[in-house]
Short mmCIF file of C-alpha atoms in Angstrom, two decimals:
data_model
loop_
_atom_site.label_atom_id
_atom_site.label_comp_id
_atom_site.label_asym_id
_atom_site.label_seq_id
_atom_site.Cartn_x
_atom_site.Cartn_y
_atom_site.Cartn_z
CA GLN Q 12 -47.14 172.00 -73.03
CA LYS Q 13 -48.59 168.98 -71.45
CA GLU Q 14 -46.83 165.68 -72.03
CA VAL Q 15 -49.74 163.82 -73.51
CA GLU Q 16 -52.71 165.74 -75.03
CA GLN Q 17 -56.14 164.71 -76.14
CA ASN Q 18 -59.28 166.55 -77.14
CA SER Q 19 -61.49 166.42 -74.10
CA GLY Q 20 -64.59 166.12 -76.17
CA PRO Q 21 -67.33 165.24 -75.86
CA LEU Q 22 -67.14 163.57 -79.29
CA SER Q 23 -70.50 162.52 -80.55
CA VAL Q 24 -70.93 160.01 -83.42
CA PRO Q 25 -74.01 158.25 -84.63
CA GLU Q 26 -74.32 154.44 -84.18
CA GLY Q 27 -72.46 152.55 -86.97
CA ALA Q 28 -70.15 155.43 -87.75
CA ILE Q 29 -66.32 155.57 -87.31
CA ALA Q 30 -65.09 157.35 -84.23
CA SER Q 31 -61.62 158.82 -84.43
CA LEU Q 32 -59.72 159.63 -81.19
CA ASN Q 33 -56.41 161.43 -81.28
CA CYS Q 34 -53.50 161.82 -78.97
CA THR Q 35 -50.18 163.71 -79.26
CA TYR Q 36 -47.18 163.43 -76.98
CA SER Q 37 -44.05 165.45 -76.31
CA ASP Q 38 -41.46 162.87 -75.33
CA ARG Q 39 -39.67 161.70 -78.48
CA GLY Q 40 -38.12 158.86 -76.56
CA SER Q 41 -41.48 157.25 -75.92
CA GLN Q 42 -41.50 153.59 -76.88
CA SER Q 43 -44.98 152.22 -76.17
CA PHE Q 44 -48.49 153.56 -76.46
CA PHE Q 45 -51.74 152.38 -74.87
CA TRP Q 46 -55.41 153.06 -75.25
CA TYR Q 47 -57.65 152.50 -72.22
CA ARG Q 48 -61.42 152.79 -71.97
CA GLN Q 49 -63.06 153.94 -68.86
CA TYR Q 50 -66.76 153.84 -68.21
CA SER Q 51 -68.16 156.28 -65.68
CA GLY Q 52 -67.42 155.13 -62.14
CA LYS Q 53 -65.27 152.32 -63.26
CA SER Q 54 -61.52 151.73 -63.54
CA PRO Q 55 -59.54 152.03 -66.84
CA GLU Q 56 -59.34 148.83 -69.00
CA LEU Q 57 -56.85 148.28 -71.81
CA ILE Q 58 -58.23 148.32 -75.33
CA MET Q 59 -54.96 148.20 -77.38
CA PHE Q 60 -51.29 148.83 -77.26
CA ILE Q 61 -48.87 149.70 -80.15
CA TYR Q 62 -45.15 149.91 -80.26
CA SER Q 63 -44.32 150.35 -84.00
CA ASN Q 64 -45.21 152.88 -86.59
CA GLY Q 65 -48.18 152.00 -88.66
CA ASP Q 66 -51.55 150.47 -88.00
CA LYS Q 67 -52.56 147.71 -85.62
CA GLU Q 68 -56.06 146.21 -85.84
CA ASP Q 69 -58.03 144.22 -83.31
CA GLY Q 70 -61.64 143.64 -84.24
CA ARG Q 71 -63.41 146.99 -84.59
CA PHE Q 72 -60.45 148.87 -83.18
CA THR Q 73 -57.49 150.15 -85.09
CA ALA Q 74 -54.54 152.01 -83.40
CA GLN Q 75 -52.35 154.21 -85.54
CA LEU Q 76 -48.87 155.42 -84.58
CA ASN Q 77 -46.62 157.99 -86.24
CA LYS Q 78 -43.50 158.58 -84.08
CA ALA Q 79 -42.13 161.23 -86.40
CA SER Q 80 -45.32 163.35 -85.83
CA GLN Q 81 -45.55 162.18 -82.22
CA TYR Q 82 -49.13 161.21 -82.86
CA VAL Q 83 -51.20 158.15 -81.94
CA SER Q 84 -54.89 157.54 -82.75
CA LEU Q 85 -57.62 155.07 -82.05
CA LEU Q 86 -60.37 154.33 -84.65
CA ILE Q 87 -63.47 152.57 -83.68
CA ARG Q 88 -65.40 151.18 -86.60
CA ASP Q 89 -69.18 150.40 -86.52
CA SER Q 90 -69.49 152.40 -83.28
CA GLN Q 91 -72.03 151.10 -80.75
CA PRO Q 92 -73.76 152.84 -77.87
CA SER Q 93 -71.76 150.49 -75.54
CA ASP Q 94 -68.61 152.23 -76.82
CA SER Q 95 -69.74 155.39 -75.05
CA ALA Q 96 -66.94 156.00 -72.45
CA THR Q 97 -63.83 158.02 -71.93
CA TYR Q 98 -60.87 156.87 -73.81
CA LEU Q 99 -57.45 157.53 -72.23
CA CYS Q 100 -54.14 157.58 -74.14
CA ALA Q 101 -51.13 156.44 -72.18
CA VAL Q 102 -47.54 156.85 -73.19
CA ASN Q 103 -44.55 155.01 -71.73
CA GLY Q 104 -41.90 157.78 -71.61
CA ASP Q 105 -38.81 158.41 -69.71
CA ASN Q 106 -39.85 161.45 -67.74
CA TYR Q 107 -40.84 159.44 -64.69
CA GLY Q 108 -38.52 156.48 -65.06
CA GLN Q 109 -40.47 153.63 -66.52
CA ASN Q 110 -43.86 155.07 -65.95
CA PHE Q 111 -46.98 155.76 -67.98
CA VAL Q 112 -48.08 159.35 -68.64
CA PHE Q 113 -51.83 159.55 -69.31
CA GLY Q 114 -53.66 162.14 -71.38
CA PRO Q 115 -56.75 163.82 -69.90
CA GLY Q 116 -59.04 161.51 -71.96
CA THR Q 117 -61.67 161.97 -74.58
CA ARG Q 118 -65.26 161.42 -73.79
CA LEU Q 119 -67.06 159.54 -76.62
CA SER Q 120 -70.83 159.48 -76.98
CA VAL Q 121 -72.30 157.06 -79.58
CA LEU Q 122 -75.89 158.11 -80.34
CA PRO Q 123 -78.49 155.41 -81.19
CA ILE W 5 -59.30 135.54 -59.14
CA ALA W 6 -55.96 137.08 -60.00
CA GLY W 7 -55.98 140.83 -59.98
CA ILE W 8 -55.39 144.04 -58.00
CA THR W 9 -57.56 144.94 -54.97
CA GLN W 10 -58.00 148.33 -53.36
CA ALA W 11 -59.58 149.14 -49.97
CA PRO W 12 -61.58 150.86 -48.96
CA THR W 13 -63.97 151.43 -51.86
CA SER W 14 -64.91 154.84 -50.53
CA GLN W 15 -64.20 156.87 -47.54
CA ILE W 16 -65.25 160.20 -46.05
CA LEU W 17 -62.40 161.59 -43.97
CA ALA W 18 -62.09 164.66 -41.70
CA ALA W 19 -59.44 167.09 -42.64
CA GLY W 20 -56.23 166.62 -40.64
CA ARG W 21 -56.72 162.91 -40.17
CA ARG W 22 -54.30 160.20 -41.27
CA MET W 23 -55.51 157.65 -43.84
CA THR W 24 -53.89 154.79 -45.63
CA LEU W 25 -55.29 153.42 -48.77
CA ARG W 26 -54.52 149.79 -49.38
CA CYS W 27 -53.48 148.10 -52.63
CA THR W 28 -52.76 144.39 -53.05
CA GLN W 29 -51.92 142.50 -56.34
CA ASP W 30 -51.47 138.75 -56.67
CA MET W 31 -49.95 138.78 -60.22
CA ARG W 32 -46.37 139.08 -58.98
CA HIS W 33 -45.97 142.31 -60.96
CA ASN W 34 -42.75 144.19 -60.36
CA ALA W 35 -44.07 147.71 -60.83
CA MET W 36 -46.92 149.38 -58.92
CA TYR W 37 -48.42 152.90 -59.18
CA TRP W 38 -50.80 155.20 -57.39
CA TYR W 39 -52.80 157.68 -59.47
CA ARG W 40 -55.42 160.20 -58.66
CA GLN W 41 -58.15 161.09 -61.08
CA ASP W 42 -59.90 164.49 -60.96
CA LEU W 43 -62.42 165.73 -63.50
CA GLY W 44 -60.78 167.26 -66.54
CA LEU W 45 -57.22 166.44 -65.33
CA GLY W 46 -57.10 162.71 -66.17
CA LEU W 47 -54.87 160.27 -64.24
CA ARG W 48 -51.96 161.86 -62.40
CA LEU W 49 -49.13 159.84 -60.98
CA ILE W 50 -48.62 160.21 -57.26
CA HIS W 51 -45.91 157.68 -56.46
CA TYR W 52 -44.55 154.65 -58.09
CA SER W 53 -42.47 151.54 -57.32
CA ASN W 54 -40.49 149.72 -60.01
CA THR W 55 -39.64 146.80 -57.61
CA ALA W 56 -40.07 145.82 -53.99
CA GLY W 57 -37.93 147.98 -51.75
CA THR W 58 -37.82 150.99 -54.06
CA THR W 59 -40.23 153.95 -54.53
CA GLY W 60 -40.23 157.08 -56.49
CA LYS W 61 -42.19 160.36 -56.82
CA GLY W 62 -44.57 161.06 -59.57
CA GLU W 63 -46.16 164.28 -60.84
CA VAL W 64 -48.15 165.09 -57.59
CA PRO W 65 -46.40 163.54 -54.65
CA ASP W 66 -46.81 166.25 -52.01
CA GLY W 67 -48.93 165.20 -48.98
CA TYR W 68 -48.58 161.49 -49.84
CA SER W 69 -46.14 158.69 -48.91
CA VAL W 70 -45.81 155.12 -49.95
CA SER W 71 -43.94 152.00 -49.03
CA ARG W 72 -43.19 148.79 -50.81
CA ALA W 73 -42.07 146.23 -48.25
CA ASN W 74 -42.92 143.23 -50.55
CA THR W 75 -43.98 142.58 -54.02
CA ASP W 76 -47.73 142.39 -53.41
CA ASP W 77 -48.50 145.38 -51.37
CA PHE W 78 -48.26 149.14 -52.03
CA PRO W 79 -50.13 151.29 -49.53
CA LEU W 80 -50.57 155.00 -49.93
CA THR W 81 -50.75 157.20 -46.81
CA LEU W 82 -52.08 160.69 -46.40
CA ALA W 83 -50.31 161.99 -43.24
CA SER W 84 -52.83 164.90 -42.61
CA ALA W 85 -55.56 164.96 -45.15
CA VAL W 86 -56.78 168.21 -46.81
CA PRO W 87 -59.86 168.91 -48.87
CA SER W 88 -57.79 169.18 -52.08
CA GLN W 89 -57.06 165.45 -51.69
CA THR W 90 -60.61 164.69 -52.46
CA SER W 91 -60.33 162.45 -55.50
CA VAL W 92 -60.61 159.00 -56.92
CA TYR W 93 -57.48 157.04 -56.31
CA PHE W 94 -56.42 154.25 -58.51
CA CYS W 95 -53.67 151.64 -57.89
CA ALA W 96 -52.09 149.91 -60.84
CA SER W 97 -49.49 147.33 -61.52
CA ARG W 98 -47.53 145.87 -64.38
CA GLN W 99 -44.84 143.31 -64.92
CA GLN W 100 -42.25 145.38 -66.70
CA ARG W 101 -41.67 148.37 -68.87
CA ASN W 102 -43.73 148.61 -72.17
CA THR W 103 -46.36 146.15 -70.83
CA GLU W 104 -49.87 147.01 -70.02
CA ALA W 105 -50.91 148.14 -66.53
CA PHE W 106 -53.82 146.62 -64.66
CA PHE W 107 -55.96 148.79 -62.42
CA GLY W 108 -57.67 148.28 -59.19
CA GLN W 109 -61.36 149.29 -58.78
CA GLY W 110 -60.42 152.61 -57.24
CA THR W 111 -61.06 154.37 -53.87
CA ARG W 112 -63.29 157.40 -53.78
CA LEU W 113 -61.98 159.65 -51.03
CA THR W 114 -63.77 162.79 -49.75
CA VAL W 115 -61.92 165.00 -47.33
CA VAL W 116 -64.21 167.36 -45.50
#
């Protein structure tokens, strides 16, 4: 079992819809969780981070964390074509000291 | 402009040659990382350094070495390049555990 798993996609949603991106992780000791967006040919950039169970909202983005289920998600409301990118889930676990473990990413396509 | 800089941006390298990828940050971050990104496999950690003078192995360290002589620089060396090391390499840094990581623009390396 991989340490951080995501559906590879592609996930296609129409413009204006809600996109839901999911991530599961295996290390129960993980403490912090990050969502990065990566456009093709570019480097990853941080969208949101979350540390506590529950929801965290920032504009059109909401991160949801459930540590008991080892599950973190990212919701994108009112999806725009500019949201089309690969979304990477990163978990701060103990398996490599203080390091991130990244999921393989989910490719999102928002259709005009 | 504060940030993290990688060089070169891209490189074509003959198999068997030695190559050093450079990474410099001016944010005085303690931790630095090298990842490789391959299609379908996401970001995989090669080596990391939690502070100047220390380094550690990540998920895929074979064929690579690093050094951390000071806070700002974290070069990655391929002693004798092989075609399987063809990839996009990202350097990243962060201040401390549970904070976000910032990425360089990446180095696209092709070993032929």
